[in-house]
Phi, psi and omega in degrees: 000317176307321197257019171255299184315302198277345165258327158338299200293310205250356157276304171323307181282348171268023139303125180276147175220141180266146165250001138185131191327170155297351168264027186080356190257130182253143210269077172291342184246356170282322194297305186310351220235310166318301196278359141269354172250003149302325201082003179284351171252025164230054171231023175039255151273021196245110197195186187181142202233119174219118187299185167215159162201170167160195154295161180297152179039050165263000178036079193251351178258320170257073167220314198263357180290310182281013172258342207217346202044019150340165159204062159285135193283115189301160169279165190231113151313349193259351186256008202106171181254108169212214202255138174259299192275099171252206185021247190202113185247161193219150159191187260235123150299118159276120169084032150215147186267083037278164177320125177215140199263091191280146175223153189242108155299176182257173214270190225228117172089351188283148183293323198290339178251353169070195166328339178289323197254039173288315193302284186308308156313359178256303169316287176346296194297281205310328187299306223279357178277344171333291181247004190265118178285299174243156187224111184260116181275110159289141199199139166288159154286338170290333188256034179276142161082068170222154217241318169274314190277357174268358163068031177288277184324327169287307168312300191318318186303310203300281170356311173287317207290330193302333187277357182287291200278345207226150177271152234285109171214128176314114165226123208266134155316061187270097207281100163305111202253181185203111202041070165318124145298220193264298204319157192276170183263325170337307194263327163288347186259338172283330165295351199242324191292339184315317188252008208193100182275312183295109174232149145242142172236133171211153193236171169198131201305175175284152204248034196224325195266329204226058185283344189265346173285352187257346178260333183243005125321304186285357143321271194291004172285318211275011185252014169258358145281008194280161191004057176315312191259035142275186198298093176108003167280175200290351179276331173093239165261124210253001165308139177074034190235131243271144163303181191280297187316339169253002166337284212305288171332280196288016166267284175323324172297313218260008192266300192283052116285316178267337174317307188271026177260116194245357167280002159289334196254073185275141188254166160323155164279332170274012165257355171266315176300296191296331176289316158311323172295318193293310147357282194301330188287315184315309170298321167267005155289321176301345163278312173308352156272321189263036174229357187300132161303316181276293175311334183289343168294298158327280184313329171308295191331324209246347129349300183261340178189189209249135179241141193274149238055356197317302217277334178272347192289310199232039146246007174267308183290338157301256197342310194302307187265030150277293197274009159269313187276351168299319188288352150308269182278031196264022184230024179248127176349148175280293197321316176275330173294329178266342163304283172311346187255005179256348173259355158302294193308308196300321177309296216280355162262329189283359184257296195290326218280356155292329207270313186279311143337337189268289126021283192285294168004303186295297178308330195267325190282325193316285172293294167350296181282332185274351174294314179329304231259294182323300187303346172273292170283027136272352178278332162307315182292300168145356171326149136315117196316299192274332132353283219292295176329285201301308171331295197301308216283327221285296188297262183013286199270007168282332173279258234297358179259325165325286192298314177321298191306317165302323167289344166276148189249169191273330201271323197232173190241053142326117185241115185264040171300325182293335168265343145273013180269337175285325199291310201301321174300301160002249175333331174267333161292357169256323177277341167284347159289314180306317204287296175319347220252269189337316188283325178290321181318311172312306184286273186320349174252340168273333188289304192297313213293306185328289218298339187272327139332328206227350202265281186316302201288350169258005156281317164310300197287342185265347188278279161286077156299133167266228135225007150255027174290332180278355188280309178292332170293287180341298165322296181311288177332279193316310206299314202301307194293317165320260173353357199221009177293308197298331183287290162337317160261358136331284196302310182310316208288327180285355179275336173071030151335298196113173177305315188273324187306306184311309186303308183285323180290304150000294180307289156343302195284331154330294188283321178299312208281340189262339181265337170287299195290322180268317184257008145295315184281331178253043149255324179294289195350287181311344170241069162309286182307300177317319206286348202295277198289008175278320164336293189298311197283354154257354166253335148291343184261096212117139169257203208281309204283036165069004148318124200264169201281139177238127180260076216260025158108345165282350193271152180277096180292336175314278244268341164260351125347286212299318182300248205317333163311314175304292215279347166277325190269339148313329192282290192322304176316314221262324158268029179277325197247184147225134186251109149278342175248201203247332176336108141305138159238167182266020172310305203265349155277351180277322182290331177267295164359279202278313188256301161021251153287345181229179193256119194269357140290330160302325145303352190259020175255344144248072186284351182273017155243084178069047228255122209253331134307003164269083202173141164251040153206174178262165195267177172048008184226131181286136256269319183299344183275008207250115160281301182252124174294180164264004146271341171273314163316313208272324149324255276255339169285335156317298198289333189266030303137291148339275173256026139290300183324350180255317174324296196294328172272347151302296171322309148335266171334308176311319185282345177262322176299318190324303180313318174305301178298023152225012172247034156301337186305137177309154186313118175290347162294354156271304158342313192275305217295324187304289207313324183266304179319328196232053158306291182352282152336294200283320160286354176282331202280311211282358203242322175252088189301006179260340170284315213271330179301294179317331166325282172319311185279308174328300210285343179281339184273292161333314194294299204297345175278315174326301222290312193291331205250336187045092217268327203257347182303295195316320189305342197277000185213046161092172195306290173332274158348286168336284191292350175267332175285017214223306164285343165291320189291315180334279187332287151357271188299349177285316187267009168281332194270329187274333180283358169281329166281336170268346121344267180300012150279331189265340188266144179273178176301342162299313191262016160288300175304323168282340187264329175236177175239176194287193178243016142301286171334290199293321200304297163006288193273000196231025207278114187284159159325158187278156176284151200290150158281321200273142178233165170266173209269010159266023229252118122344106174307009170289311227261320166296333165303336188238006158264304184333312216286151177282161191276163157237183198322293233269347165281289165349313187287329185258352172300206168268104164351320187269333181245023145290325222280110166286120200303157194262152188292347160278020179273118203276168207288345171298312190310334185290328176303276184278358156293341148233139181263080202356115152261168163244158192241141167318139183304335163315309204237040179248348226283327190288338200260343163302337174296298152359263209329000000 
């Protein structure tokens, strides 16, 4: 049953299947389909290959059919000689032992590939030494010692090359001689052994002239195929050589190895002709292109700026010397002519396409300043920002596709995407500047309008600071900031931003006007003290109508201490925080409480019990909102404390002078003793009214020289001095007082009236200031006796205009601050006022 199966298997398989066409592709699912139902692919190593090659119509087909019993197809003499055999066909040995696998080459030399078919008979041939245990060279005998027609160059190429590509393995050769002559086979077999050693050599009678001497030779070829691949048999060496299951695969691999070889791929002699001429035609049209006058022109041109036709300009001179070099070579292979003119062409764009790049170039700055340009005057024009963008880039990248589209030539397929893709970056990246430039203007113009709106009037509101002043900060922020939304989302709207952009920049402007508001309160913050003691010195020096205070000894100073004190430590409350919200803190009772009412120096000896200002925050405030800590108050209450003290004892002092000074009147019993001793007296004056008038002008003439000579000022730095210095002055002052009365004697009463005003009239405006509280700390009870003391008329009249003027009761508290300037009163005579403090 088995040897019924196994001639099944070997009548099948002696049927031929091609295994690879006449275009080289090899026919893998017909060969698999073979090699199983031949049975050759469960024949493991024990398997055997043996090719045939030689010239076309050399009857390499009816060799191996009466050799192998094959049924491969033969040529028919009666139709002529041509090609029978194409590609590479394979089948079955009937009746030899080991399996063995016959391949028919296509023949050598065929007229049907012409010149053409060195490449593929140079593939053929190397595939089947590839893989062929034996290889039967077919060959006439007339053509031994011949150099082409015995295929010596072909064997030699292949040979190098299988040993270059495949590893180095014996494959014995058997040179088949085909209708033997006279010459002997001795002498013929040493010519064929010259170049090529494992030779087997055999001759055979002609198979036309001598078929049955011819049949029954190829007989005895066919019994040295009987067990080839044993050890000394006709297969020779069996290294490296593959199972019958991998045949097929390791065929295919070693097929596309030579495919892909390019040292097989020789070309024709007129394809070697053509390929040089055209070379030549080539290089010199391409010279005859870079020396052309009109592109050297072109290229200037396009050198200094983008010229318009570029694309029609400079595919009419490419075509021209296109069409030179066809008329050159059109008598030349195609194949190669057209090869070469696609490597013509490709120079002469790799020679233009800077020119043509320099060109887009242009066009792209080109399209940029004119986006450049639209958008400022549509912006001028009052267009809306994301309008004015989209109009200005439509027109921009519609002229810039215009000029591409003009700059391309027909010879080549140029693609400007890329370079319009820059330009749209260009353009979008000039229009996000613009657009950022404007919106910080936009922000910076809401800021400043903001910061001018909230800096004064919340300078103002910390200057009478209160207890609604953060109520009044407050107040102020929102309305301003409300006021300044609508022109902001106005001015937005043309950017087309969105809801969250708007919402968000709000938010910012929100946020700027609480940063405005905040770093105003810790820049006063930082000036506590002063603003403390400007507090005090105007609710101490000042009565309720904003009057400034004259102090004639009525007044209560504890109790107007305390009231400006109170009202600097209430100042103190109101920037120790910054209150945004409506939340009470107990701040400003803990602050009057603890420093107020109670004594910090008595707190600070006992500060380890409970000291509610011993803490660097505040309770319920958040640590960012905290201006002044309540240990940095009670410092800063210490120090304003400090430099308060003089104030109140000046005030003292003031009040003890008045009082010396208006207690001069005589004793009254010296008042009765005068009233009886100067009766007489006192009735001469009342019975002659003309003493008493004389009287009158004398004390008037006296006041006003006091007044002038100022008698107590001179007095202050002793008796001596006083009087020398008081008699140098007299005289002066006598005749300053009389020319003045005779001054105002020589104008009649009209023009008195028009030139002074009267001194009802006049007193109002010319009333000088009240005297500074603060003295330097050399200052004399002379000297507080003579600021204190009221002016009388006649000093009024003569002062000077800029320092009639009483200061206005809105006068704020620095001027009030720096106009008096702190003294001390001698210790003699303070002594009473320090108790106060």
């Amino acid at each position: 049953m088995a040897e019924v199966d196994a001639a099944a298997a070997a009548a099948v398989g002696a049927q031929a299947v091609q295994l690879i066409d006449g275009e080289g592709e090899f026919a893998g699912e017909s060969a698999e389909r073979f090699m199983t139902a031949a049975g050759v692919a469960g024949c493991g190593l024990s398997y055997a290959v043996v090719a045939i090659m030689g010239p076309q119509s050399s009857g390499k087909s009816t060799l191996l059919n009466l050799l192998f019993g094959t049924n491969f197809r033969e040529m028919d003499a009666f139709r002529g000689r041509s090609q029978t055999t194409k590609g590479i066909w394979m089948a079955r040995c009937v009746g030899v032992e080991p399996c063995t696998v016959v391949m028919d080459l296509e023949g050598t030399d065929g007229r049907e590939r012409g010149e053409d078919d060195t490449a593929f008979e140079k593939q053929s041939s190397l595939f089947a030494l590839a893989i062929s245990d034996i290889v039967l060279i077919n060959m006439w005998c007339h053509d031994i010692g011949r150099e082409q027609a015995a295929n010596k160059p072909l064997l030699k190429t292949v040979f190098q090359v299988m040993m270059r590509l495949f590893s180095p393995r014996k494959t014995t050769l058997l040179f088949v001689i085909r209708d033997k002559t006279r010459t002997p086979l001795e002498h013929l077999e040493p010519v064929l052994r010259e170049d090529i050693q494992k030779v087997e050599v055999t001759a055979l009678p002609s198979f036309e002239e001598k078929e049955e001497q011819f049949r029954e030779q190829v007989q005895q070829l066919r019994q040295r195929f009987a067990n080839s691949i044993a050890p000394g048999g006709l297969a020779g060496d069996r290294r490296g050589v593959v199972p019958a299951s991998g045949f097929l695969f390791s065929s295919q691999q070693i097929w596309k190895i030579i495919r892909e070889n390019k040292d097989l791929d020789l070309p024709a002699h007129k394809v070697m002709v053509a390929t040089v001429r055209c070379d030549e035609i080539a290089n010199e049209r391409f010279g005859c292109l870079t020396s052309d006058a009109e592109w050297l022109d072109l290229e200037n041109d396009v050198q200094a700026g983008s010229v318009l036709g570029f694309g029609k300009k400079l595919g009419s001179i490419v075509e021209v010397h296109m069409e030179e070099y066809d008329k050159e070579a059109v008598y030349f292979d195609e194949a190669v002519r057209k090869a070469k003119r696609q490597l013509l062409e490709s120079r002469i764009l790799n020679l233009v396409q800077p020119a043509f790049q320099k060109n887009l170039s242009h066009l792209r700055t080109k399209a940029l300043e004119k986006f450049k340009t639209g958008l400022d005057q549509s912006l001028e024009s009052g267009k809306g920002f994301a309008a004015s963008v989209r109009e200005t880039t439509e027109s921009s990248l519609s002229e810039f596709n215009q000029g591409c589209a003009d700059s391309v030539i027909k010879q080549a397929d140029w693609d400007y995407s890329k370079i319009l893709e820059k330009v749209r970056r260009d353009i979008e990246d000039h229009a996000l500047s613009v657009r950022e430039s404007k919106l910080t203007e936009l922000t910076n113009h809401a800021k400043e309008k903001l910061r001018k709106a909230l800096v004064e009037p919340v300078e103002s509101l910390f200057d009478a600071a209160g207890q609604t002043t953060w109520a009044s900060i407050e107040s102020l922020y929102k309305r301003e900031t409300q006021a300044i939304l609508p022109e902001v989302f106005k001015a937005l709207s043309g950017f087309e931003m969105g809801s969250e952009f708007s919402e968000e920049m709000v938010s910012k402007l929100r946020d700027y006007g609480q940063s405005i508001v905040e770093n105003k309160a810790k820049e006063e913050a930082s000036k506590i003290l002063m603003h403390m003691k400007e507090r005090f010195t105007v609710v101490f020096s000042h009565d309720k109508d904003s009057m400034p205070r004259t102090w004639t000894g009525k007044e209560d100073v504890r109790a107007i201490a305390k009231e400006a004190r109170s009202a600097a430590l209430k100042l103190l409350s109101v920037l120790a925080v910054i209150r945004w919200d409506d939340k009470p803190d107990r701040i400003e009772n803990i602050l009057i409480s603890t420093l107020l009412d109670g004594s910090v120096a008595s707190m600070s000896s006992s500060a380890s019990s409970g000291d509610p200002l011993a803490s660097t925050s505040w309770e319920e405030v958040h640590p960012k909102h905290t201006l002044i800590t309540p240990a940095q108050c009670k410092s800063v209450w210490k120090q304003f404390q400090s430099e308060t003290e003089f104030t109140i004892t000046q005030a003292v002092s003031t009040q003890q002078a008045h009082r010396r000074g208006n207690g001069r009147l005589p004793p009254p019993w010296a008042l009765v003793a005068m009233a009886v001793l100067g009766f007489d007296e006192i009735m001469m004056l009342l019975r002659n009214p003309i003493y008493v008038f004389l009287l009158f002008v004398g004390y008037l003439l006296v006041r006003a020289l006091a007044v002038q000579l100022d008698i107590g000022r001179e007095f202050q730095n002793g008796m001596v001095p006083g009087i020398l210095s008081v008699s140098a002055k007299l005289l002066p002052t006598l005749q300053n007082l009389l020319n003045k009365v005779a001054t105002d004697q020589q104008h009649p009463p009209q023009q008195q009236g028009q030139q002074h005003r009267p001194p009802a009239a006049e007193a109002p405006e010319a009333q000088q200031p009240p005297p500074p509280l603060l003295l330097s700390p050399k200052s004399s009870m002379s000297e507080l006796r003579r600021l204190h003391t009221p002016p009388s008329p006649v000093r009024r009249s003569v002062s000077s205009p800029s320092h009639s003027s009483p200061p206005s009761p809105k006068a704020s508290p620095r001027k009030v601050a720096e106009d008096q300037k702190p003294r001390r009163a001698p210790d003699n005579e303070s002594s009473s006022a320090y108790s106060i403090v």
